[in-house]
Coordinates of C-alpha atoms in Angstrom, one line a residue:
Chain S
M6 CA 103.7 116.5 91.5
P7 CA 99.8 115.6 92.1
D8 CA 97.3 118.1 92.2
H9 CA 93.6 118.2 92.3
D10 CA 92.9 119.3 88.7
D11 CA 91.8 115.7 87.9
L12 CA 89.1 116.1 90.6
I13 CA 87.9 119.4 89.4
A14 CA 87.5 118.0 85.9
A15 CA 85.5 115.1 87.3
E16 CA 83.4 117.4 89.5
D17 CA 79.5 116.8 88.8
V18 CA 80.1 114.9 85.5
L19 CA 81.0 111.2 84.6
H20 CA 82.1 110.4 81.1
T21 CA 81.5 106.9 80.4
E22 CA 80.8 104.1 77.7
M23 CA 79.5 101.7 80.3
G24 CA 75.9 102.7 80.2
G25 CA 73.2 104.7 81.9
W26 CA 69.3 105.0 82.6
F27 CA 67.2 107.3 80.6
Q28 CA 64.6 107.9 83.2
G29 CA 61.4 106.6 81.9
E30 CA 62.7 105.9 78.4
R31 CA 65.4 103.3 78.0
V32 CA 68.6 102.0 79.3
V33 CA 71.8 101.7 77.5
I34 CA 74.7 99.1 78.4
R35 CA 78.0 99.4 76.7
G36 CA 76.4 101.2 73.6
K37 CA 73.4 98.9 73.3
D38 CA 69.9 99.3 74.0
L39 CA 69.0 97.0 77.0
F40 CA 65.1 96.6 75.8
T41 CA 65.9 96.0 72.1
E42 CA 69.1 94.0 71.9
F43 CA 69.0 92.0 74.9
K44 CA 65.2 90.9 75.0
H45 CA 65.9 87.4 74.3
S46 CA 69.5 87.1 76.2
S47 CA 70.0 84.9 79.3
W48 CA 71.2 86.6 82.3
V49 CA 74.7 85.2 81.8
E50 CA 74.9 86.7 78.5
I51 CA 74.2 90.3 79.7
L52 CA 76.4 89.6 82.6
L53 CA 79.4 88.8 80.4
F54 CA 78.6 91.7 78.2
G55 CA 78.8 94.0 80.9
I56 CA 82.1 92.5 82.0
T57 CA 84.0 92.2 78.8
G58 CA 81.8 94.2 76.2
K59 CA 81.7 91.0 73.8
S60 CA 78.9 88.7 72.8
Y61 CA 79.5 84.9 72.9
T62 CA 78.1 81.8 71.0
E63 CA 75.4 79.6 72.2
K64 CA 78.0 76.9 72.8
Q65 CA 80.2 79.2 74.9
I66 CA 77.3 80.4 77.0
K67 CA 76.4 76.8 77.6
L68 CA 79.9 76.2 78.9
F69 CA 80.0 79.3 80.9
N70 CA 76.5 78.3 82.3
G71 CA 77.7 74.7 83.1
M72 CA 80.7 75.9 85.0
W73 CA 78.7 77.8 87.5
T74 CA 76.1 75.1 87.7
L75 CA 78.6 72.2 88.0
C76 CA 81.6 74.0 89.8
G77 CA 80.0 76.5 92.1
S78 CA 76.5 75.4 93.2
Y79 CA 77.4 73.4 96.2
P80 CA 74.6 73.7 98.9
D81 CA 76.8 72.4 101.6
P82 CA 76.6 74.8 104.8
R83 CA 79.8 73.5 106.2
I84 CA 81.8 75.0 103.5
W85 CA 83.2 78.3 104.7
N86 CA 81.4 80.7 102.4
N87 CA 78.2 78.9 102.5
R88 CA 78.5 78.7 106.3
I89 CA 78.0 82.6 106.3
A90 CA 74.7 82.1 104.7
S91 CA 73.6 79.6 107.2
L92 CA 74.8 81.5 110.2
A93 CA 72.8 84.4 108.9
G94 CA 69.6 82.5 108.5
S95 CA 70.2 80.9 111.9
S96 CA 70.8 84.4 113.3
R97 CA 67.4 85.4 111.6
S98 CA 69.3 88.1 109.4
T99 CA 68.1 88.8 105.9
C100 CA 68.7 86.7 102.8
A101 CA 70.3 89.6 101.0
L102 CA 72.8 90.3 103.9
A103 CA 73.6 86.6 103.9
L104 CA 74.5 86.5 100.2
G105 CA 76.3 89.6 100.1
A106 CA 78.5 88.7 103.1
A107 CA 78.8 85.1 101.7
T108 CA 79.9 86.4 98.4
A109 CA 82.5 88.6 99.9
V110 CA 83.9 85.8 101.8
S111 CA 84.1 83.8 98.6
E112 CA 87.1 85.9 97.8
A113 CA 89.4 83.7 99.7
K114 CA 92.9 82.5 99.3
I115 CA 92.5 78.8 99.6
Y116 CA 89.3 78.6 97.5
G117 CA 87.2 80.7 95.3
R118 CA 88.2 83.9 93.8
G119 CA 91.9 83.8 95.0
P120 CA 92.9 80.5 93.3
D121 CA 90.4 81.6 90.2
I122 CA 92.7 84.6 89.3
H123 CA 95.9 83.0 90.4
S124 CA 95.2 80.0 88.3
I125 CA 94.4 81.6 85.1
D126 CA 97.1 84.0 85.5
L127 CA 99.5 81.1 85.8
L128 CA 98.1 79.6 82.7
L129 CA 98.2 82.7 80.7
R130 CA 101.9 83.3 81.7
A131 CA 102.9 79.5 81.1
K132 CA 101.4 79.6 77.5
K133 CA 103.3 82.9 76.7
E134 CA 106.4 81.4 78.3
I135 CA 106.1 78.0 76.3
D136 CA 105.4 80.0 73.2
S137 CA 108.7 81.7 73.5
G138 CA 110.5 78.5 74.0
V139 CA 110.7 78.1 77.6
D140 CA 110.3 74.4 79.0
L141 CA 107.3 73.6 80.9
E142 CA 109.3 71.9 83.7
F143 CA 111.6 74.8 84.0
F144 CA 108.5 77.2 84.2
I145 CA 106.9 74.9 87.1
K146 CA 110.1 74.8 89.0
N147 CA 110.6 78.4 88.9
E148 CA 107.1 79.0 89.9
L149 CA 107.3 76.8 92.8
K150 CA 110.9 78.6 93.8
T151 CA 109.3 82.0 93.6
N152 CA 105.6 81.4 94.9
R153 CA 106.0 78.1 96.6
V154 CA 102.5 76.9 95.2
I155 CA 100.9 76.2 91.9
P156 CA 97.7 77.8 92.0
G157 CA 94.9 75.2 90.7
Y158 CA 96.8 72.2 91.9
G159 CA 96.2 70.5 95.3
R160 CA 92.9 70.9 97.4
P161 CA 92.1 71.5 101.1
I162 CA 90.3 68.8 102.9
V163 CA 90.3 66.1 99.8
K164 CA 92.8 65.5 97.0
V165 CA 90.4 64.4 94.2
D166 CA 88.3 67.0 92.6
E167 CA 84.9 65.5 91.6
R168 CA 83.9 68.5 89.4
I169 CA 86.7 67.8 87.0
E170 CA 85.1 64.8 85.0
P171 CA 81.6 66.3 84.6
L172 CA 82.9 69.7 83.4
R173 CA 85.4 67.8 81.0
E174 CA 82.4 65.9 79.7
L175 CA 80.5 69.2 79.1
A176 CA 83.3 70.9 77.4
S177 CA 84.0 67.9 75.2
E178 CA 80.4 67.8 74.1
L179 CA 80.5 71.3 73.3
G180 CA 83.7 71.0 71.3
L181 CA 85.5 73.6 73.4
F182 CA 87.8 71.1 75.4
D183 CA 90.9 71.1 73.0
G184 CA 92.4 74.6 73.3
E185 CA 95.9 75.3 74.3
H186 CA 95.6 76.4 77.9
V187 CA 93.8 73.2 78.7
K188 CA 96.6 71.1 77.2
I189 CA 99.0 73.1 79.4
A190 CA 96.8 72.6 82.3
Y191 CA 96.9 68.8 82.0
Q192 CA 100.6 68.8 81.3
I193 CA 101.2 70.5 84.7
D194 CA 98.9 68.1 86.4
E195 CA 100.9 65.2 85.0
Y196 CA 104.1 66.6 86.1
L197 CA 102.9 67.5 89.5
S198 CA 101.0 64.5 90.2
N199 CA 103.7 62.0 89.2
G200 CA 106.6 63.9 90.6
R201 CA 107.5 64.5 94.4
Y202 CA 104.8 67.0 94.7
R203 CA 101.8 64.7 94.6
M204 CA 99.5 67.6 93.8
K205 CA 96.5 66.9 91.5
M206 CA 94.7 69.5 89.3
N207 CA 91.7 71.0 91.1
I208 CA 88.8 72.7 89.3
A209 CA 90.2 76.3 89.5
S210 CA 92.7 75.2 86.9
L211 CA 90.4 73.5 84.3
V212 CA 87.9 76.2 84.5
A213 CA 90.6 78.9 84.2
A214 CA 92.2 76.9 81.2
L215 CA 88.8 76.7 79.5
M216 CA 88.1 80.4 80.1
A217 CA 91.6 81.3 79.0
D218 CA 91.0 79.5 75.7
Q219 CA 87.8 81.5 75.2
G220 CA 89.9 84.7 75.4
F221 CA 89.3 85.9 78.9
T222 CA 91.8 87.9 80.7
A223 CA 92.8 87.2 84.3
V224 CA 90.6 90.0 85.6
E225 CA 87.7 89.4 83.2
Y226 CA 87.5 85.7 84.6
Y227 CA 87.9 86.8 88.1
Q228 CA 85.0 89.3 87.8
F229 CA 82.9 86.7 85.8
N230 CA 83.2 84.4 89.0
V231 CA 82.4 86.7 91.7
L232 CA 78.7 85.4 91.8
S233 CA 79.3 81.9 90.8
F234 CA 78.8 80.4 94.3
S235 CA 75.5 82.0 94.8
A236 CA 73.2 79.1 93.8
G237 CA 74.7 77.0 96.7
M238 CA 74.2 79.8 99.3
F239 CA 70.5 80.3 99.1
P240 CA 69.7 76.5 100.1
C241 CA 72.0 77.1 103.1
Y242 CA 70.2 80.2 104.1
I243 CA 66.5 78.9 103.6
D244 CA 67.5 75.5 105.6
A245 CA 68.8 77.6 108.4
V246 CA 66.2 80.1 108.5
N247 CA 63.5 77.4 108.6
K248 CA 65.2 75.6 111.6
P249 CA 65.2 76.8 115.2
E250 CA 67.1 80.0 115.7
G251 CA 70.6 79.5 116.9
S252 CA 70.5 75.7 116.0
F253 CA 73.1 75.8 113.4
F254 CA 76.0 73.6 114.7
P255 CA 75.6 75.3 118.1
L256 CA 78.8 74.9 120.5
R257 CA 79.0 74.4 124.3
C258 CA 81.3 76.5 126.2
E259 CA 83.6 73.5 126.4
R260 CA 84.0 73.5 122.7
I261 CA 86.5 76.5 123.2
N262 CA 90.1 75.1 123.3
Y263 CA 91.7 77.8 125.2
T264 CA 95.3 78.0 124.9
G265 CA 96.1 81.4 126.4
V266 CA 97.5 82.8 129.7
A267 CA 96.1 81.8 132.9
K268 CA 93.3 83.6 135.0
R269 CA 94.5 86.9 136.3
K270 CA 93.3 90.2 137.8
W271 CA 93.3 93.5 135.9
N272 CA 94.8 95.6 138.9
G273 CA 92.8 98.8 137.8
K274 CA 94.9 99.5 134.8
Chain J
M9 CA 88.9 65.3 109.7
T10 CA 86.6 64.2 112.4
N11 CA 83.1 65.7 113.0
T12 CA 82.9 64.8 116.8
K13 CA 84.1 67.2 119.4
E14 CA 85.9 69.4 117.2
K15 CA 86.9 72.7 119.0
I16 CA 87.7 76.3 118.3
T17 CA 91.3 77.0 119.5
S18 CA 91.8 80.3 121.1
K19 CA 94.5 82.3 123.0
I20 CA 92.0 85.0 123.3
W21 CA 88.9 83.7 125.2
F22 CA 87.5 81.1 127.2
E23 CA 84.3 80.6 128.9
E24 CA 83.0 78.6 132.1
P25 CA 79.3 77.4 131.6
E26 CA 76.4 77.7 133.7
K27 CA 75.6 74.6 135.8
D28 CA 72.4 74.0 134.2
N29 CA 73.2 75.1 130.6
P30 CA 76.4 74.1 128.9
F31 CA 75.4 76.5 126.0
S32 CA 75.3 79.7 128.1
A33 CA 78.5 81.3 129.6
K34 CA 78.5 82.0 133.3
S35 CA 82.0 83.7 133.3
S36 CA 83.9 84.9 129.9
Y37 CA 87.7 85.5 130.3
L38 CA 89.5 87.9 127.8
H39 CA 93.3 87.0 127.9
G40 CA 92.8 85.8 131.4
Y41 CA 90.7 88.4 132.7
N42 CA 87.2 88.2 133.9
V43 CA 85.1 90.3 131.7
Y44 CA 82.0 90.9 133.7
D45 CA 83.8 90.4 137.2
D46 CA 86.8 92.6 136.5
L47 CA 87.1 94.3 133.1
L48 CA 83.6 95.9 133.0
E49 CA 84.3 97.6 136.2
N50 CA 88.0 98.3 135.9
S51 CA 89.0 98.9 132.4
S52 CA 88.3 101.6 129.7
Y53 CA 87.0 100.8 126.4
M54 CA 90.3 101.7 124.7
N55 CA 92.2 99.5 127.1
Y56 CA 89.7 96.7 126.5
L57 CA 90.4 97.1 122.6
F58 CA 94.0 97.1 123.0
L59 CA 94.1 94.2 125.2
L60 CA 91.7 92.4 122.9
F61 CA 94.2 92.7 119.9
M62 CA 97.4 92.5 121.7
G63 CA 96.9 90.3 124.6
E64 CA 98.2 92.6 127.2
A65 CA 97.3 95.9 128.8
P66 CA 98.6 98.8 126.9
T67 CA 100.9 101.4 128.7
T68 CA 99.4 105.0 129.3
E69 CA 101.1 106.2 126.1
Q70 CA 99.7 103.4 123.8
S71 CA 96.2 104.0 125.3
K72 CA 96.3 107.7 124.7
I73 CA 97.9 106.9 121.1
L74 CA 94.9 104.5 120.2
E75 CA 92.2 106.8 121.6
K76 CA 93.7 109.7 119.2
I77 CA 93.7 107.3 116.3
C78 CA 90.2 106.2 117.2
I79 CA 89.0 109.9 117.4
A80 CA 91.0 110.8 114.0
L81 CA 89.4 107.9 112.2
A82 CA 85.8 107.8 113.7
N83 CA 84.4 110.0 111.0
P84 CA 86.0 110.6 107.7
G85 CA 83.1 113.0 106.9
P86 CA 80.3 112.7 104.4
R87 CA 82.4 113.3 101.4
D88 CA 84.5 110.4 102.2
F89 CA 83.7 107.5 99.8
S90 CA 83.1 104.8 102.6
V91 CA 80.7 107.2 104.4
M92 CA 79.0 108.0 101.0
A93 CA 78.5 104.2 100.4
A94 CA 76.7 103.9 103.8
M95 CA 74.7 107.0 103.0
S96 CA 74.0 106.0 99.6
S97 CA 72.7 102.6 101.2
S98 CA 70.3 104.4 103.9
V99 CA 68.8 106.9 101.8
G100 CA 67.1 104.1 99.6
G101 CA 65.9 102.6 102.9
S102 CA 68.5 99.7 103.0
G103 CA 69.0 98.2 106.4
N104 CA 71.6 99.5 108.7
A105 CA 73.8 96.4 108.4
A106 CA 73.9 97.1 104.6
S107 CA 74.9 100.6 105.3
L108 CA 78.0 99.3 107.3
M109 CA 78.6 96.4 105.0
A110 CA 78.6 99.0 102.2
A111 CA 81.1 101.4 104.2
L112 CA 83.3 98.4 104.9
A113 CA 83.4 97.3 101.4
V114 CA 84.3 100.8 99.9
G115 CA 86.6 101.6 102.8
A116 CA 88.6 98.6 102.2
G117 CA 90.5 99.7 99.1
S118 CA 93.9 101.0 98.4
F119 CA 92.7 104.6 98.0
N120 CA 92.3 105.8 101.8
G121 CA 91.0 102.4 102.8
G122 CA 92.0 99.5 104.8
R123 CA 94.4 98.0 102.0
E124 CA 96.4 101.3 101.7
L125 CA 96.8 101.2 105.5
Y126 CA 98.0 97.5 105.2
L127 CA 100.4 98.5 102.3
C128 CA 101.7 101.4 104.7
M129 CA 102.3 98.9 107.5
N130 CA 104.4 96.8 105.1
L131 CA 106.2 99.9 103.9
W132 CA 107.1 100.9 107.4
T133 CA 108.5 97.3 107.8
S134 CA 110.5 97.4 104.7
A135 CA 112.1 100.9 104.8
E136 CA 111.9 101.7 108.7
F137 CA 114.1 104.7 109.3
D138 CA 116.3 104.4 106.2
L139 CA 115.4 107.2 103.6
K140 CA 117.3 105.0 100.9
K141 CA 115.0 102.2 101.5
W142 CA 112.0 104.5 101.4
Q143 CA 113.2 105.8 98.0
L144 CA 113.4 102.2 96.5
E145 CA 110.0 101.3 98.0
I146 CA 108.5 104.7 96.6
E147 CA 110.0 103.9 93.1
S148 CA 108.9 100.3 93.0
Y149 CA 105.3 100.5 94.3
D150 CA 103.9 100.0 90.9
K151 CA 106.6 97.9 89.4
E152 CA 105.2 94.7 90.7
S153 CA 102.7 93.3 88.2
N154 CA 101.4 90.4 90.4
V155 CA 97.7 89.8 89.2
D156 CA 95.5 89.6 92.2
V157 CA 91.8 90.2 93.3
W158 CA 92.8 93.7 94.5
P159 CA 93.2 96.3 91.6
E160 CA 96.9 97.5 90.7
A161 CA 98.2 100.3 92.8
T162 CA 97.4 103.8 91.3
H163 CA 99.4 105.8 93.8
C164 CA 102.3 105.1 96.3
P165 CA 100.6 104.0 99.6
G166 CA 101.0 106.7 102.4
F167 CA 101.3 109.6 99.9
E168 CA 98.6 112.1 98.5
P169 CA 97.5 111.1 95.2
H170 CA 95.4 114.4 94.8
S171 CA 97.2 117.1 96.8
D172 CA 100.6 118.6 96.4
K173 CA 100.8 119.9 99.8
L174 CA 100.7 118.3 103.1
R175 CA 97.3 118.4 104.3
T176 CA 96.7 120.6 107.5
Q177 CA 95.0 117.8 109.2
T178 CA 97.5 115.3 108.5
N179 CA 100.0 117.5 110.0
Q180 CA 97.9 118.2 113.2
L181 CA 97.4 114.6 113.6
L182 CA 101.2 113.8 113.3
T183 CA 101.8 116.7 115.9
I184 CA 99.4 115.5 118.4
L185 CA 100.9 112.0 118.2
C186 CA 104.3 113.1 118.5
D187 CA 103.4 115.3 121.6
I188 CA 102.1 112.2 123.3
S189 CA 105.0 110.0 122.4
E190 CA 108.6 110.2 121.6
N191 CA 108.5 106.8 119.6
N192 CA 110.7 106.3 116.7
Y193 CA 108.0 106.0 113.9
L194 CA 106.1 109.2 114.5
N195 CA 109.0 111.4 115.3
W196 CA 111.1 110.1 112.5
L197 CA 108.1 110.6 110.1
N198 CA 107.8 114.3 111.3
E199 CA 111.4 114.9 111.0
N200 CA 111.4 113.4 107.4
K201 CA 108.2 114.3 106.0
D202 CA 109.5 117.0 103.8
K203 CA 112.4 114.5 102.3
L204 CA 109.9 112.0 101.7
K205 CA 107.8 114.5 99.7
L206 CA 110.8 115.2 97.6
L207 CA 111.5 111.4 97.0
S208 CA 107.8 110.7 96.0
G209 CA 106.8 113.9 94.5
S210 CA 103.8 113.7 96.9
P211 CA 103.2 114.8 100.6
I212 CA 102.6 112.1 103.1
S213 CA 99.0 111.3 103.9
S214 CA 97.3 110.6 107.3
V215 CA 97.1 106.9 106.3
L216 CA 101.1 106.9 106.7
V217 CA 100.9 108.7 109.9
T218 CA 98.2 106.3 111.2
A219 CA 100.4 103.5 110.0
G220 CA 103.3 104.8 112.0
A221 CA 101.1 104.9 115.0
F222 CA 100.0 101.4 114.8
K223 CA 103.7 100.3 114.4
M224 CA 104.4 102.2 117.5
L225 CA 101.6 100.2 119.2
G226 CA 103.1 96.9 117.9
F227 CA 100.4 95.9 115.7
S228 CA 101.1 93.6 112.7
A229 CA 99.9 94.8 109.3
Q230 CA 96.7 92.5 109.6
Q231 CA 95.9 93.9 112.8
A232 CA 96.5 97.3 112.0
E233 CA 94.2 96.9 108.8
M234 CA 91.3 95.3 110.7
F235 CA 91.5 97.9 113.4
Y236 CA 91.5 100.7 110.9
L237 CA 88.3 99.2 109.0
L238 CA 86.6 98.9 112.6
A239 CA 87.6 102.4 113.6
R240 CA 86.2 104.2 110.4
L241 CA 82.6 102.9 111.0
P242 CA 81.0 105.1 113.4
G243 CA 81.0 108.2 111.2
A244 CA 79.5 105.9 108.4
A245 CA 76.7 104.8 110.8
A246 CA 76.1 108.2 112.1
H247 CA 75.8 109.9 108.5
A248 CA 73.8 106.9 107.2
L249 CA 71.1 107.6 109.9
E250 CA 71.1 111.2 109.3
Q251 CA 70.6 110.8 105.5
Q252 CA 68.0 108.3 106.1
S253 CA 66.1 110.8 108.0
I254 CA 66.5 113.4 105.5
G255 CA 65.4 111.2 102.6
W256 CA 66.6 110.5 99.0
K257 CA 65.2 113.8 97.7
K258 CA 67.6 115.8 99.2
F259 CA 70.8 113.6 98.4
P260 CA 72.9 114.1 95.4
F261 CA 72.0 112.2 92.3
W262 CA 73.6 114.1 89.8
P263 CA 70.6 114.2 87.4
Q264 CA 72.7 116.0 84.6
G265 CA 75.8 114.4 85.6
L266 CA 76.1 111.3 83.3
K267 CA 77.6 111.7 79.9
L268 CA 77.7 108.7 77.4
S269 CA 80.0 108.7 74.6
N270 CA 78.4 105.7 72.8
D271 CA 74.7 106.3 73.1
P272 CA 73.0 104.3 70.2
A273 CA 70.6 106.9 70.2
D274 CA 73.1 109.8 69.8
S275 CA 76.8 109.5 69.6
I276 CA 77.2 112.0 72.5
S277 CA 74.2 112.3 74.5
E278 CA 73.3 113.6 78.0
V279 CA 71.2 111.2 80.4
K280 CA 68.1 113.3 81.1

């Protein structure tokens, strides 16, 4: 039976280990002093420390940085989330509103955060199943039967994912390409691309595999990726705000393909 | 995919251009009705909204139900988290759009938000008027462990997580809606609210009542979620503007309210 004792207990007090601001003195983040312990840290390091509470090696940070740089920084205003930034610029809205909305929009089902979290969840479950003796083919067929899709495989608009090779090269250079989840991701790719499914691995699966090999949980990986497209959004906004207002792919009235009912009168309802 | 003459396909809206400007609409039609020649003069706002979402004019009963929902949802009050978000935005001098975006983001979740309404719509669809099905749904709400961008459910959608008694206002809303309509959803809920409390251990919430009303109106779960998100914004807007004029100095900050249990300077310290 619920009651409101938990609300009374939380009234006017927040107990936390996440951090706080000692006004005029210092800042603590997850038990560490921001000004002394993170003076030489990159922004990605503190971002990840805030999410996971862990510190990472130089090579890992290079990999995480590279993932964002190579995989999410596409300044193409036609891409659905970037388009929000462009429309905001063309409508003379602010850059922060543009980025805030475009970031929220990046939590999509067919790209971005949806495939991200489902891809890593799939790979984490696949490894667990394989480690317990389950055959990979059986696992994939079962996934297709249950969910009808394999997250991280197949891609809207084009089939080949141009990001895979550059990221593979970077991860290999850093010596971080040989983990078990990456192997499983490629095994799934081989099965799906050669069989009747004709689906190739997309970048969501490879990034998820690399992050799973670095010990990330599904939720940590999702949270890390939330801002990952932002570098591509700024150019879209800037370009649009510097062009005539309302000139971002303007549509004539006739460009609405109306498929609804014929003209009619309201009859005073 | 071709880049030439791509079009937006819509059953909702079409436009006829001005003779001298193909980018300017001379006439706009909503589900076949001329907006400026007909609806602007002859329709009420509620009926226009219903038409927009559902494609047909509402019955008198549907229009009344929608209006009552809109009144009940319009202002959750300044203690509500979505309204708090809008006020927290405005006291710092953020723009009005930022305040509404804040209210939308916070008001989207599975605690009183759009997500809970959506889940309640699915609950209604699955269980309908069968208490055994409701029991199964209530018992299994937290059993599915599908990883998703949405955090895991921490209370059964449609039932109070912080109250052991049916809230007075929830009951008032249900009673008023039942007075307007004899539709199955709301009357069934009114007749079975005590049995549902026994099944779940918690009283029904206003979100479940609202979802029942949306079911009565024929809304899909997605339509209902969208409408719910929209309908809760007016209060957020009004309270944001009010707090903006009052200023941040008179807005709660809890100066002594944060307790760090892992302060490197002191194992348990209070933020001054």
